[in-house]
């Protein structure tokens, strides 16, 4: 992973952690359930965005390199496994 992608992923992760801390505070403060659920959805979306960023990086580095070297079957199977996990 290049430095820019790593920094972007870590920045997004810090934002998601802040959102998750906010959800915890909302629950402790007995906030309205719909508001809590809305924030939980925002955390899910933030994590999905981080996942997409990392998958994109993986495609443009590891998978591309494996295909160029003729070792694509294992990489493609691994990629399919992670896509299934991310889309559950």
mmCIF file of C-alpha atoms in Angstrom:
data_model
loop_
_atom_site.group_PDB
_atom_site.id
_atom_site.type_symbol
_atom_site.label_atom_id
_atom_site.label_comp_id
_atom_site.label_asym_id
_atom_site.label_seq_id
_atom_site.Cartn_x
_atom_site.Cartn_y
_atom_site.Cartn_z
ATOM 1 C CA UNK A 1 0.000 0.000 0.000
ATOM 2 C CA UNK A 2 1.468 3.360 -0.947
ATOM 3 C CA UNK A 3 1.780 6.150 1.600
ATOM 4 C CA UNK A 4 -1.104 8.189 0.180
ATOM 5 C CA UNK A 5 -3.516 5.246 0.284
ATOM 6 C CA UNK A 6 -2.363 4.299 3.796
ATOM 7 C CA UNK A 7 -2.806 7.880 5.025
ATOM 8 C CA UNK A 8 -6.242 8.094 3.417
ATOM 9 C CA UNK A 9 -7.330 4.782 4.976
ATOM 10 C CA UNK A 10 -6.025 5.808 8.407
ATOM 11 C CA UNK A 11 -7.723 9.219 8.166
ATOM 12 C CA UNK A 12 -11.015 7.588 7.247
ATOM 13 C CA UNK A 13 -10.590 5.037 10.025
ATOM 14 C CA UNK A 14 -10.042 7.834 12.561
ATOM 15 C CA UNK A 15 -13.265 9.466 11.381
ATOM 16 C CA UNK A 16 -15.143 6.156 11.706
ATOM 17 C CA UNK A 17 -13.730 5.677 15.213
ATOM 18 C CA UNK A 18 -14.981 9.143 16.116
ATOM 19 C CA UNK A 19 -18.417 8.280 14.755
ATOM 20 C CA UNK A 20 -18.419 5.041 16.749
ATOM 21 C CA UNK A 21 -17.463 6.937 19.914
ATOM 22 C CA UNK A 22 -20.374 9.251 19.164
ATOM 23 C CA UNK A 23 -22.740 6.274 18.928
ATOM 24 C CA UNK A 24 -21.492 5.052 22.300
ATOM 25 C CA UNK A 25 -22.145 8.491 23.830
ATOM 26 C CA UNK A 26 -25.605 8.593 22.287
ATOM 27 C CA UNK A 27 -26.470 5.216 23.801
ATOM 28 C CA UNK A 28 -25.084 6.246 27.204
ATOM 29 C CA UNK A 29 -27.103 9.482 27.004
ATOM 30 C CA UNK A 30 -30.243 7.517 26.042
ATOM 31 C CA UNK A 31 -30.697 9.386 22.758
ATOM 32 C CA UNK A 32 -33.606 8.721 20.430
ATOM 33 C CA UNK A 33 -33.278 5.251 18.865
ATOM 34 C CA UNK A 34 -33.712 6.445 15.280
ATOM 35 C CA UNK A 35 -30.892 8.954 15.751
ATOM 36 C CA UNK A 36 -28.629 6.217 17.130
ATOM 37 C CA UNK A 37 -29.488 3.916 14.240
ATOM 38 C CA UNK A 38 -28.785 6.698 11.757
ATOM 39 C CA UNK A 39 -25.322 7.128 13.238
ATOM 40 C CA UNK A 40 -24.733 3.366 13.172
ATOM 41 C CA UNK A 41 -25.591 3.431 9.461
ATOM 42 C CA UNK A 42 -23.037 6.220 9.002
ATOM 43 C CA UNK A 43 -20.366 4.105 10.709
ATOM 44 C CA UNK A 44 -21.217 1.163 8.440
ATOM 45 C CA UNK A 45 -20.916 3.390 5.383
ATOM 46 C CA UNK A 46 -17.575 4.778 6.569
ATOM 47 C CA UNK A 47 -16.190 1.261 7.077
ATOM 48 C CA UNK A 48 -17.490 0.156 3.681
ATOM 49 C CA UNK A 49 -15.679 3.128 2.147
ATOM 50 C CA UNK A 50 -12.424 2.103 3.805
ATOM 51 C CA UNK A 51 -12.953 -1.428 2.532
ATOM 52 C CA UNK A 52 -13.524 -0.174 -1.018
ATOM 53 C CA UNK A 53 -10.349 1.908 -0.814
ATOM 54 C CA UNK A 54 -8.298 -1.097 0.273
ATOM 55 C CA UNK A 55 -9.881 -3.413 -2.316
ATOM 56 C CA UNK A 56 -9.119 -0.840 -5.017
ATOM 57 C CA UNK A 57 -5.520 -0.664 -3.851
ATOM 58 C CA UNK A 58 -5.285 -4.461 -3.781
ATOM 59 C CA UNK A 59 -6.616 -4.707 -7.346
ATOM 60 C CA UNK A 60 -4.149 -2.138 -8.640
ATOM 61 C CA UNK A 61 -1.150 -3.690 -6.893
ATOM 62 C CA UNK A 62 -1.249 -7.327 -5.766
ATOM 63 C CA UNK A 63 -3.808 -8.650 -8.238
ATOM 64 C CA UNK A 64 -2.337 -6.750 -11.198
ATOM 65 C CA UNK A 65 1.162 -7.979 -10.355
ATOM 66 C CA UNK A 66 -0.037 -11.588 -9.965
ATOM 67 C CA UNK A 67 -1.835 -11.478 -13.318
ATOM 68 C CA UNK A 68 1.256 -10.066 -15.022
ATOM 69 C CA UNK A 69 3.331 -12.904 -13.525
ATOM 70 C CA UNK A 70 0.802 -15.544 -14.541
ATOM 71 C CA UNK A 71 -0.141 -16.342 -10.929
ATOM 72 C CA UNK A 72 -3.660 -15.029 -11.203
ATOM 73 C CA UNK A 73 -5.793 -18.008 -10.099
ATOM 74 C CA UNK A 74 -4.914 -17.766 -6.387
ATOM 75 C CA UNK A 75 -5.239 -13.977 -6.375
ATOM 76 C CA UNK A 76 -8.619 -14.092 -8.094
ATOM 77 C CA UNK A 77 -9.914 -16.731 -5.655
ATOM 78 C CA UNK A 78 -8.657 -14.673 -2.727
ATOM 79 C CA UNK A 79 -10.283 -11.565 -4.189
ATOM 80 C CA UNK A 80 -13.611 -13.342 -4.632
ATOM 81 C CA UNK A 81 -13.462 -14.542 -1.010
ATOM 82 C CA UNK A 82 -12.908 -11.025 0.309
ATOM 83 C CA UNK A 83 -15.648 -9.594 -1.912
ATOM 84 C CA UNK A 84 -18.084 -12.160 -0.529
ATOM 85 C CA UNK A 85 -17.041 -11.209 3.019
ATOM 86 C CA UNK A 86 -17.441 -7.500 2.343
ATOM 87 C CA UNK A 87 -20.873 -7.892 0.771
ATOM 88 C CA UNK A 88 -22.472 -10.045 3.466
#
